[in-house]
XYZ file of C-alpha atoms in Angstrom:
705
model
C 134.141 99.310 109.093
C 136.838 99.997 106.484
C 136.573 97.399 103.740
C 138.276 96.903 100.370
C 135.039 97.452 98.462
C 135.022 101.112 99.527
C 138.457 101.885 98.100
C 138.190 104.718 95.590
C 134.417 104.740 95.915
C 132.442 107.949 96.353
C 129.272 107.053 98.218
C 126.103 108.878 97.138
C 124.507 111.093 99.772
C 121.052 112.461 100.485
C 120.180 115.665 102.303
C 116.440 115.631 102.965
C 115.787 112.818 105.412
C 116.987 114.204 108.752
C 118.707 117.479 107.671
C 122.016 115.584 108.002
C 124.063 114.545 104.983
C 123.796 110.751 104.882
C 124.577 107.776 102.716
C 121.399 105.978 101.586
C 122.050 103.035 103.923
C 122.170 105.440 106.898
C 118.794 107.061 106.275
C 116.086 106.208 108.864
C 113.533 105.516 106.159
C 113.119 105.021 102.423
C 114.430 107.541 99.937
C 114.011 107.842 96.198
C 116.511 110.060 94.406
C 115.766 111.163 90.863
C 119.071 112.417 89.480
C 119.654 114.749 86.565
C 120.334 111.936 84.079
C 117.078 110.194 84.967
C 115.096 113.435 84.859
C 116.455 114.239 81.419
C 115.968 110.705 80.101
C 112.319 110.675 81.205
C 111.448 113.498 78.821
C 108.986 114.791 81.446
C 107.820 118.388 81.154
C 106.438 118.563 84.711
C 107.467 117.297 88.140
C 104.265 115.222 88.717
C 105.161 113.024 85.749
C 108.574 112.406 87.346
C 106.820 111.213 90.487
C 105.605 108.161 88.550
C 109.197 106.931 89.009
C 108.704 106.893 92.800
C 107.277 103.650 94.224
C 103.943 104.127 95.958
C 103.327 107.579 94.516
C 99.848 108.018 93.018
C 99.427 110.668 90.309
C 95.961 111.971 89.465
C 94.605 114.758 87.264
C 91.570 116.971 87.784
C 92.297 118.758 84.510
C 95.205 119.184 82.135
C 96.793 121.847 84.333
C 95.793 120.546 87.757
C 97.513 117.408 88.958
C 97.507 115.732 92.358
C 100.477 113.880 93.791
C 99.623 111.599 96.706
C 101.779 109.016 98.429
C 99.698 105.834 98.818
C 96.536 107.643 97.749
C 93.583 109.144 99.660
C 91.413 111.893 98.166
C 91.456 112.141 94.370
C 90.840 115.888 94.217
C 93.051 117.244 97.002
C 96.744 116.556 97.624
C 97.010 117.731 101.203
C 99.577 115.527 102.895
C 102.982 115.943 101.237
C 105.464 118.654 102.127
C 107.041 119.949 98.913
C 110.237 122.001 99.042
C 112.106 123.843 96.303
C 115.651 124.484 97.505
C 114.331 124.386 101.072
C 111.369 126.717 100.435
C 107.945 125.210 101.047
C 105.523 125.554 98.130
C 102.738 123.857 100.101
C 100.016 126.518 100.059
C 98.522 127.280 103.483
C 95.113 128.507 102.312
C 93.875 125.455 100.424
C 96.417 122.820 101.563
C 97.657 122.006 98.097
C 100.589 122.362 95.710
C 100.179 124.064 92.344
C 102.599 121.899 90.415
C 102.026 123.780 87.175
C 102.855 127.126 88.715
C 106.170 126.456 90.474
C 108.576 129.062 89.009
C 111.401 126.588 88.399
C 112.255 125.145 84.991
C 112.659 121.391 84.874
C 115.919 122.024 82.988
C 117.323 123.663 86.157
C 116.601 120.715 88.464
C 119.704 118.858 89.621
C 117.910 116.162 91.604
C 114.704 115.398 93.460
C 114.854 113.652 96.816
C 111.656 111.968 97.966
C 111.371 110.738 101.543
C 108.683 108.064 101.437
C 106.944 108.032 104.781
C 106.027 110.420 107.594
C 108.645 113.124 108.160
C 107.036 115.732 110.379
C 109.964 115.105 112.730
C 112.215 116.930 110.255
C 109.910 119.307 108.377
C 106.876 119.949 110.536
C 103.159 119.477 110.074
C 102.064 118.703 106.529
C 104.897 116.218 105.962
C 102.323 113.644 107.037
C 102.993 111.146 104.255
C 106.393 112.286 103.016
C 108.630 115.058 101.689
C 109.546 115.977 98.126
C 112.649 118.168 97.963
C 113.404 119.673 94.537
C 117.029 120.801 94.344
C 118.256 123.235 91.698
C 121.581 122.896 89.939
C 124.019 125.285 91.590
C 125.016 128.078 89.192
C 128.751 127.387 89.514
C 128.074 123.944 88.042
C 126.145 125.252 85.039
C 127.886 128.182 83.339
C 127.451 129.456 79.831
C 124.286 129.798 77.758
C 121.543 127.295 76.970
C 118.652 127.771 74.567
C 115.931 125.173 74.156
C 112.662 124.899 72.265
C 110.124 122.081 72.553
C 107.176 121.608 70.210
C 104.614 118.844 69.892
C 100.988 117.803 69.619
C 98.317 118.737 72.183
C 99.492 122.317 71.842
C 102.871 121.716 73.488
C 105.222 124.649 73.020
C 107.947 125.281 75.601
C 110.809 127.750 75.539
C 113.819 127.881 77.846
C 116.874 130.137 78.000
C 119.530 130.469 80.667
C 122.867 132.140 81.108
C 125.354 131.544 83.876
C 128.373 133.647 84.673
C 130.679 134.764 87.463
C 131.687 138.115 88.911
C 134.356 137.893 91.583
C 133.244 135.408 94.217
C 129.659 135.295 92.916
C 128.276 132.792 90.439
C 124.763 133.354 89.104
C 122.354 131.881 86.584
C 119.408 133.667 85.012
C 116.713 131.424 83.565
C 113.694 132.428 81.491
C 111.108 129.898 80.436
C 107.624 129.627 78.977
C 105.290 126.670 78.764
C 101.927 126.005 77.184
C 99.663 123.169 76.094
C 95.968 122.535 75.477
C 95.333 119.919 78.191
C 92.759 117.205 77.598
C 90.903 117.250 74.289
C 87.306 116.504 75.251
C 85.134 115.241 78.078
C 83.055 112.068 78.243
C 80.160 113.883 76.508
C 82.402 114.701 73.553
C 82.507 118.402 74.429
C 85.690 120.447 74.210
C 87.596 120.482 77.499
C 88.723 124.011 78.344
C 91.827 123.270 80.407
C 94.773 124.723 78.525
C 97.586 126.498 80.353
C 100.141 129.164 79.615
C 102.943 130.466 81.805
C 106.045 132.626 81.681
C 108.629 132.646 84.454
C 112.004 134.046 85.441
C 114.429 132.678 88.019
C 117.738 134.155 89.192
C 119.900 131.884 91.345
C 123.259 132.891 92.782
C 125.953 131.766 95.197
C 128.480 134.088 96.825
C 131.537 132.852 98.690
C 132.017 135.469 101.410
C 135.247 133.964 102.769
C 136.827 130.577 103.370
C 133.991 129.393 105.627
C 130.947 131.517 104.807
C 128.686 131.346 101.752
C 125.409 132.874 100.585
C 122.872 131.166 98.337
C 120.216 133.544 97.048
C 117.348 133.180 94.662
C 114.480 135.286 93.321
C 111.771 134.331 90.893
C 108.435 135.310 89.406
C 105.805 133.619 87.316
C 102.679 134.750 85.499
C 100.238 132.708 83.515
C 96.668 131.649 82.949
C 94.791 128.377 83.313
C 91.570 127.764 81.451
C 88.683 126.879 83.745
C 85.072 126.449 82.728
C 82.614 128.574 84.661
C 82.116 126.376 87.716
C 79.248 128.306 89.227
C 76.372 125.873 89.763
C 73.085 127.371 88.594
C 70.382 126.594 91.136
C 67.498 126.573 88.669
C 69.195 125.055 85.646
C 67.295 125.849 82.406
C 65.473 123.023 80.656
C 62.622 124.699 78.763
C 63.014 127.152 75.858
C 59.431 128.393 76.389
C 60.747 130.725 79.105
C 62.949 133.778 78.582
C 64.837 132.940 81.786
C 65.798 129.503 80.450
C 66.958 130.847 77.087
C 69.133 133.595 78.583
C 70.714 131.427 81.274
C 71.371 128.658 78.767
C 73.094 131.136 76.435
C 75.180 132.664 79.235
C 78.694 131.226 79.302
C 81.093 133.666 80.902
C 84.558 132.157 81.381
C 86.253 132.036 84.754
C 89.856 131.429 83.718
C 92.421 131.693 86.475
C 95.185 134.271 86.318
C 98.152 132.942 88.299
C 101.026 135.017 89.651
C 103.841 133.863 91.921
C 106.726 135.825 93.439
C 109.447 134.718 95.824
C 112.837 135.660 97.238
C 115.003 133.476 99.436
C 118.399 133.645 101.117
C 120.535 131.001 102.796
C 123.694 131.799 104.767
C 126.003 129.007 105.862
C 129.082 129.174 108.040
C 131.377 126.132 108.203
C 132.867 126.918 111.605
C 134.988 123.763 111.462
C 134.998 120.435 109.601
C 132.614 119.131 112.276
C 130.452 122.178 113.038
C 128.284 124.467 110.912
C 125.406 126.873 111.353
C 122.869 127.827 108.721
C 120.275 130.574 108.477
C 117.639 130.627 105.773
C 114.755 132.949 105.130
C 112.304 133.546 102.344
C 109.204 135.462 101.367
C 106.645 134.389 98.781
C 103.346 135.642 97.454
C 100.794 133.705 95.401
C 97.773 135.073 93.546
C 95.022 133.008 91.957
C 92.480 135.377 90.414
C 89.240 134.193 88.831
C 86.434 136.631 87.993
C 83.312 136.240 85.877
C 79.628 137.153 85.666
C 77.046 134.700 86.983
C 73.378 134.498 86.042
C 70.728 132.651 88.033
C 67.200 132.816 89.315
C 66.565 135.688 91.758
C 65.539 133.056 94.314
C 69.254 132.469 95.093
C 68.955 135.703 97.115
C 65.715 134.611 98.797
C 65.682 134.584 102.634
C 63.345 131.593 102.416
C 65.926 129.609 100.432
C 68.629 130.614 102.924
C 66.409 129.307 105.754
C 65.998 125.990 103.925
C 69.750 125.792 103.361
C 70.408 126.357 107.054
C 67.901 123.608 107.888
C 69.848 121.184 105.676
C 71.907 121.740 102.531
C 70.197 118.762 100.890
C 66.979 120.768 100.566
C 68.262 123.381 98.075
C 69.650 120.519 95.956
C 66.203 118.919 95.889
C 64.633 122.269 95.062
C 67.026 122.452 92.132
C 65.447 119.266 90.761
C 62.001 120.730 91.264
C 62.644 124.137 89.684
C 64.179 122.776 86.496
C 61.203 120.513 85.752
C 57.913 122.306 85.104
C 56.101 119.040 85.724
C 57.464 118.972 89.258
C 57.222 122.605 90.339
C 53.719 122.630 88.912
C 52.710 119.664 91.075
C 52.865 120.774 94.738
C 51.361 117.545 96.011
C 54.220 115.547 94.516
C 57.146 117.628 95.751
C 55.599 118.117 99.192
C 55.416 114.356 99.700
C 58.851 113.858 98.107
C 60.643 116.350 100.363
C 58.926 115.240 103.550
C 58.960 111.484 103.020
C 62.248 111.025 101.116
C 64.423 113.803 102.562
C 62.933 114.296 105.980
C 61.947 117.925 105.511
C 60.021 119.089 108.615
C 56.434 119.728 107.454
C 56.473 123.186 109.045
C 59.111 124.221 106.459
C 56.890 123.393 103.478
C 55.619 127.012 103.261
C 59.241 128.078 102.636
C 59.464 125.650 99.723
C 56.200 126.881 98.245
C 57.383 130.479 98.570
C 60.649 129.714 96.717
C 58.780 127.871 93.951
C 56.353 130.778 93.586
C 59.173 133.337 93.435
C 60.921 131.395 90.686
C 57.698 130.822 88.721
C 57.009 134.552 88.802
C 60.509 135.402 87.558
C 60.793 132.760 84.853
C 59.114 134.803 82.141
C 61.716 137.533 82.554
C 65.514 137.765 82.520
C 67.687 136.176 85.217
C 69.566 138.024 87.902
C 73.212 138.565 86.913
C 76.125 139.834 88.986
C 79.916 139.962 89.101
C 81.481 137.096 90.962
C 85.018 136.049 91.893
C 87.030 133.388 93.641
C 90.173 135.502 94.029
C 92.725 134.256 96.526
C 96.008 135.823 97.620
C 98.430 133.984 99.911
C 101.612 135.298 101.528
C 104.265 133.544 103.574
C 107.368 134.676 105.470
C 109.703 132.171 107.077
C 113.029 132.223 108.924
C 114.953 129.211 110.163
C 118.206 128.644 112.043
C 119.901 125.265 112.365
C 123.103 124.135 114.020
C 124.861 120.942 112.876
C 127.809 119.446 114.685
C 129.797 116.259 115.222
C 130.080 115.838 118.977
C 132.169 112.659 118.853
C 133.291 110.089 116.318
C 130.125 108.107 116.942
C 127.671 110.946 117.661
C 126.399 113.851 115.586
C 123.244 115.905 115.458
C 121.328 118.925 114.287
C 119.047 121.270 116.232
C 117.167 124.330 115.111
C 114.113 126.502 115.168
C 111.721 128.016 112.685
C 109.242 130.901 112.669
C 106.621 131.271 109.954
C 103.813 133.669 109.154
C 101.036 132.675 106.742
C 98.256 134.847 105.382
C 95.342 134.149 103.044
C 93.065 136.897 101.700
C 89.803 136.301 99.868
C 86.508 138.058 100.313
C 84.713 135.126 98.691
C 86.474 132.198 100.376
C 87.283 133.671 103.781
C 85.167 136.793 104.094
C 88.402 138.776 104.354
C 91.795 137.795 105.765
C 93.037 134.820 107.803
C 96.455 134.833 109.495
C 98.523 132.172 111.187
C 101.757 132.093 113.178
C 103.787 128.886 113.465
C 106.843 128.173 115.601
C 108.945 125.013 115.411
C 111.789 123.453 117.391
C 113.484 120.375 115.960
C 116.392 118.101 116.721
C 117.976 114.909 115.382
C 120.679 112.687 116.817
C 122.614 109.934 115.066
C 124.514 107.605 117.412
C 126.683 104.549 116.727
C 126.931 102.593 120.000
C 128.661 99.697 118.223
C 130.464 99.258 114.937
C 127.494 97.736 113.112
C 124.650 99.541 114.851
C 123.235 103.025 114.358
C 120.432 104.619 116.354
C 118.395 107.678 115.338
C 116.169 109.918 117.368
C 114.404 112.932 115.905
C 111.488 115.096 116.920
C 109.633 118.270 116.060
C 107.703 120.394 118.561
C 105.354 122.790 116.825
C 103.031 125.543 117.949
C 100.358 126.575 115.459
C 98.124 129.472 116.460
C 95.159 128.065 114.518
C 95.658 124.367 115.283
C 97.436 124.228 118.631
C 100.594 122.392 119.635
C 101.973 119.054 118.476
C 104.957 116.787 119.028
C 106.154 114.407 116.324
C 108.870 111.859 117.187
C 110.805 109.337 115.125
C 112.901 106.421 116.381
C 115.018 104.213 114.155
C 117.652 101.511 114.457
C 119.906 100.165 111.714
C 122.131 97.129 111.559
C 124.914 97.275 108.973
C 125.545 93.929 107.323
C 128.336 95.680 105.421
C 129.218 99.383 105.181
C 126.750 99.973 102.348
C 124.143 97.386 103.357
C 121.784 98.003 106.275
C 118.612 96.630 107.768
C 116.387 99.234 109.405
C 113.470 99.419 111.791
C 111.600 102.737 112.051
C 108.696 104.051 114.102
C 107.401 107.570 113.540
C 104.442 109.801 114.267
C 103.418 112.789 112.214
C 100.612 115.326 111.948
C 98.893 117.511 109.400
C 97.335 120.756 110.552
C 93.949 121.657 109.066
C 94.441 124.263 106.388
C 92.884 127.705 106.592
C 89.938 126.756 104.425
C 89.068 123.651 106.437
C 89.180 125.569 109.715
C 88.359 129.166 108.732
C 86.322 129.151 105.529
C 83.454 131.536 105.004
C 82.712 130.924 101.344
C 79.787 132.787 99.864
C 79.222 134.945 96.784
C 78.784 138.660 97.363
C 76.856 140.148 94.433
C 78.357 143.218 92.741
C 76.772 145.117 89.854
C 73.546 143.157 90.269
C 71.176 143.403 87.313
C 67.869 141.825 86.351
C 64.706 141.467 88.405
C 64.487 142.932 91.848
C 65.464 140.608 94.683
C 64.219 140.522 98.247
C 67.760 140.332 99.657
C 71.329 140.596 98.339
C 72.825 137.788 100.401
C 73.532 134.591 98.486
C 71.670 131.619 99.963
C 74.639 129.218 100.281
C 77.538 129.684 102.633
C 80.302 127.224 103.456
C 81.307 128.115 106.977
C 84.078 126.113 108.612
C 83.317 124.778 112.069
C 86.691 125.751 113.527
C 88.396 123.686 116.184
C 89.306 120.795 113.906
C 92.015 118.543 115.293
C 95.229 117.705 113.508
C 95.347 114.542 111.438
C 97.781 112.037 112.939
C 99.631 109.080 111.500
C 101.493 106.300 113.285
C 103.869 104.472 111.000
C 106.011 101.367 111.426
C 108.577 100.344 108.846
C 111.076 97.570 108.285
C 113.464 97.850 105.391
C 116.755 97.160 103.688
C 119.062 99.421 101.679
C 122.096 98.085 99.896
C 124.621 99.233 97.321
C 126.740 96.661 95.468
C 129.614 98.774 94.215
C 131.211 96.220 91.907
C 127.864 95.451 90.293
C 126.687 99.061 90.139
C 123.490 97.891 91.828
C 121.387 99.727 94.440
C 118.365 98.166 96.140
C 115.858 99.538 98.620
C 112.999 97.502 100.102
C 110.345 98.877 102.433
C 107.585 97.106 104.347
C 105.156 99.444 106.089
C 102.051 99.804 108.203
C 100.456 103.264 108.438
C 97.463 104.163 110.601
C 95.876 107.586 110.046
C 93.250 108.971 112.419
C 91.354 112.272 112.644
C 91.364 112.327 108.851
C 89.613 115.267 107.165
C 88.212 113.875 103.928
C 85.447 116.286 102.960
C 86.014 118.187 99.685
C 86.460 121.949 99.615
C 83.179 123.218 98.144
C 80.486 125.779 98.838
C 77.613 123.318 99.256
C 77.603 120.255 101.459
C 80.729 121.501 103.240
C 80.949 119.781 106.603
C 84.603 119.060 107.486
C 85.100 116.686 110.397
C 87.832 114.535 111.924
C 85.695 111.414 111.622
C 87.575 109.584 108.846
C 90.455 107.155 109.098
C 92.629 105.066 106.804
C 95.085 102.191 107.076
C 97.859 101.323 104.631
C 100.090 98.269 104.647
C 102.282 96.754 102.009
C 105.732 96.666 100.491
C 107.771 98.705 98.027
C 111.033 98.201 96.236
C 113.278 100.148 93.915
C 116.258 98.719 92.044
C 118.774 100.820 90.123
C 121.415 98.894 88.187
C 124.218 100.217 86.006
C 124.448 96.933 84.138
C 127.233 98.164 81.845
C 128.973 101.452 81.214
C 126.274 102.175 78.643
C 123.160 100.616 80.188
C 121.173 101.604 83.247
C 118.128 99.603 84.324
C 115.644 100.773 86.916
C 112.652 99.007 88.489
C 110.078 100.216 91.004
C 107.103 98.359 92.415
C 104.591 99.013 95.178
C 101.911 96.779 96.646
C 99.479 98.727 98.821
C 96.662 97.143 100.796
C 94.336 99.709 102.326
C 91.079 100.434 104.057
C 89.457 103.859 104.343
C 86.308 104.805 106.197
C 85.371 107.558 103.730
C 84.529 106.566 100.169
C 86.368 109.647 98.852
C 89.617 108.204 100.228
C 89.121 104.851 98.521
C 89.728 105.973 94.958
C 93.327 107.001 94.324
C 95.141 103.965 95.689
C 96.422 101.439 93.192
C 96.977 98.064 94.775
C 99.784 97.371 92.286
C 101.861 100.072 90.631
C 105.386 100.582 89.367
C 107.754 101.422 86.553
C 110.497 99.809 84.470
C 113.159 101.935 82.773
C 116.075 101.248 80.426
C 118.532 104.045 79.743
C 121.180 103.483 77.070
C 124.180 105.447 75.815
C 124.914 104.505 72.234
C 127.975 105.341 70.136
C 128.064 108.678 68.298
C 126.633 110.604 71.295
C 123.181 109.019 70.980
C 121.095 108.418 74.110
C 117.832 106.545 74.423
C 115.376 105.686 77.153
C 112.357 103.418 77.356
C 110.086 103.604 80.417
C 106.926 101.693 81.283
C 104.490 103.001 83.920
C 101.586 100.995 85.274
C 98.906 101.171 87.965
C 95.922 98.872 88.289
C 93.497 101.357 89.841
C 93.561 105.135 89.906
C 90.056 106.319 90.732
C 88.745 102.956 89.493
C 90.782 103.252 86.270
C 93.745 101.337 84.949
C 96.778 103.324 83.845
C 99.514 102.010 81.557
C 101.876 104.061 79.446
C 105.078 103.478 77.497
C 107.461 106.413 77.103
C 110.453 106.617 74.809
C 113.089 109.258 74.209
C 115.856 109.398 71.600
C 118.485 112.142 71.631
C 121.544 112.945 69.528
C 124.212 115.440 70.558
C 126.305 117.258 67.964
C 129.560 118.930 68.985
C 130.031 122.436 67.621
C 133.602 123.488 68.031
C 135.318 122.819 71.345
C 132.788 124.271 73.806
C 129.371 124.252 72.121
C 126.865 121.551 71.316
C 123.420 120.992 69.872
C 121.100 118.252 71.105
C 118.073 117.124 69.145
C 115.588 114.910 70.990
C 112.255 113.250 70.329
C 109.935 112.091 73.135
C 106.968 109.796 72.599
C 104.318 108.686 75.102
C 101.798 105.984 74.242
C 98.875 104.984 76.460
C 98.444 101.221 76.534
C 94.966 101.566 78.028
C 91.957 103.422 76.647
C 90.565 104.972 79.835
C 90.222 108.542 81.016
C 93.138 109.786 83.105
C 91.832 109.653 86.710
C 88.390 110.962 85.708
C 86.195 109.765 82.801
C 86.150 113.231 81.201
C 89.957 113.464 80.967
C 90.237 112.179 77.419
C 92.537 112.669 74.433
C 91.766 112.235 70.746
C 94.807 110.015 70.381
C 96.625 107.659 72.716
C 100.017 109.057 71.745
C 101.732 112.292 72.629
C 104.982 113.412 71.078
C 107.218 116.425 71.201
C 110.532 117.386 69.656
C 113.168 119.556 71.271
C 116.352 121.301 70.200
C 118.838 122.531 72.782
C 121.885 124.687 72.005
C 124.616 125.077 74.633
C 127.584 127.422 74.302
């Protein structure tokens, strides 16, 4: 298929779709590539904000330092269904099935590109790539030598520092990066109260490449991060104070011990590659990582939270303690037995024989209310560790046939006395393979699959079939069918969340076992998606224009939608969801100085669980204009919009203006200003996520030498 339009043209390639290096038109699915120029022009300080440039990606915030990135939506508070890789290392946490975007120890200044596979990709990366894969790729140290110093300062407490130095010793190139980041998060909640959600982090990353000989290379990386995230004390007081006539109410109301999270991350990874020939290579990668999220505080509550009678009511139905909460905090109710007896029995279905338990709990609390509350040390500490090793073999078997096969072994561990009652371990083994075959000049067929054995979730097999017809060498129509799974995380399948009291003070209690316990049922099945896709990818070289269009239908069964919480925790596989729609992305280098970019997604959906009906915008997208002006001035203007994110509209206009000054022959200084302006006046995802002003700005200065 040699054609004049390819003369002198270097086709772009992607690496993350099938583990084979491919041109965009050859990929069996839809890819979004965010390159270094686009990342820099966006002015984004965090990866989730970059994901707004990806069609169909829904970005939500629980707090200023906790964001959720979901492809096509589903639960607003948990992002469980995207595999996220940093240089091939998974940062998808096994314990709570989430990604801590704030705490990834990689500076955004060190990111070369981000490849996003939009659609199921368990066939290439195993369970948890249910909806897609985000692969964050660092700039190789040999491509970024010298020293860079950068400072960023702005409103909302923004203050970021970055420093890196790259050098070479013999056949080894390395880059050491140090960075710090902080901001104050949202300003206030919907009640006008201060929102304690600031963050602070410091991190170090050392990345190196060593050329062992003509065919063998080593890529190695180590990193560490420490920081803290402000979190309001989230312990829910059973008998919430409402009456200053009682000592208990006054002391509990005055008690406000913080439960800020201390976050620490450590990792080391190594990748060895041997180019045996121009058509055959083998690669071995391994890594170890450890994550700590430590939160400790002192809780105060009524001594009835340790009552065996309340535990018996909780075991009969967790709705009953919630109703008792209403009763205990209203003297008019707990002083009127006839009312609450009828209310519990008639409205909530409490068996009449359990009424004596209710009366006992009410009496215990009434007796204790004139004195101080019970107080004890509490924690939600969690430590997670992962070890992984993977071997893959890539070879070109014939001019029209190539493939990759490999295997992977992983060990995951989560330790928390509060969340798991100790330690949970898992062992995962994977075998994968992908074939790319051209039976005719204009046709390409793909077959890929992953077989996986998970000790906690059982075995699974995830296939993908695709066919492409090439209209021209860089223009292809595609048809894709794939299946993928997500394994229940350790919390969903192995939780034993309860609070063990330490250093208990206050009135005597009849027992020291907390009444509530979230105990996972075990035996949950894997979530499964069946996806069909038709699409087009084309690159018009003479016009500098790239277009990708995707039409999709996705059917998810065995969905686990229940939130991770200590009360009302009943995870099941009873939910389901269906997504259908279309997406497009257009990237056009209109002139040598102007780059225009458009994304749009239309998503029609149904979900059986109301919690999965919130974070899907029916219409969403972005429009960007990047411009290189004379005198080394660069500007960007980007619009983001979504018509419904947790029932809220989102529209924002971002602008960045930068000027580079040459200093001598090898040094430069760049000054940049970034401005973000919300075009709507709604809370970000949740009503309490509010700012005093619609605009955010920050200034940065970067010195390179």
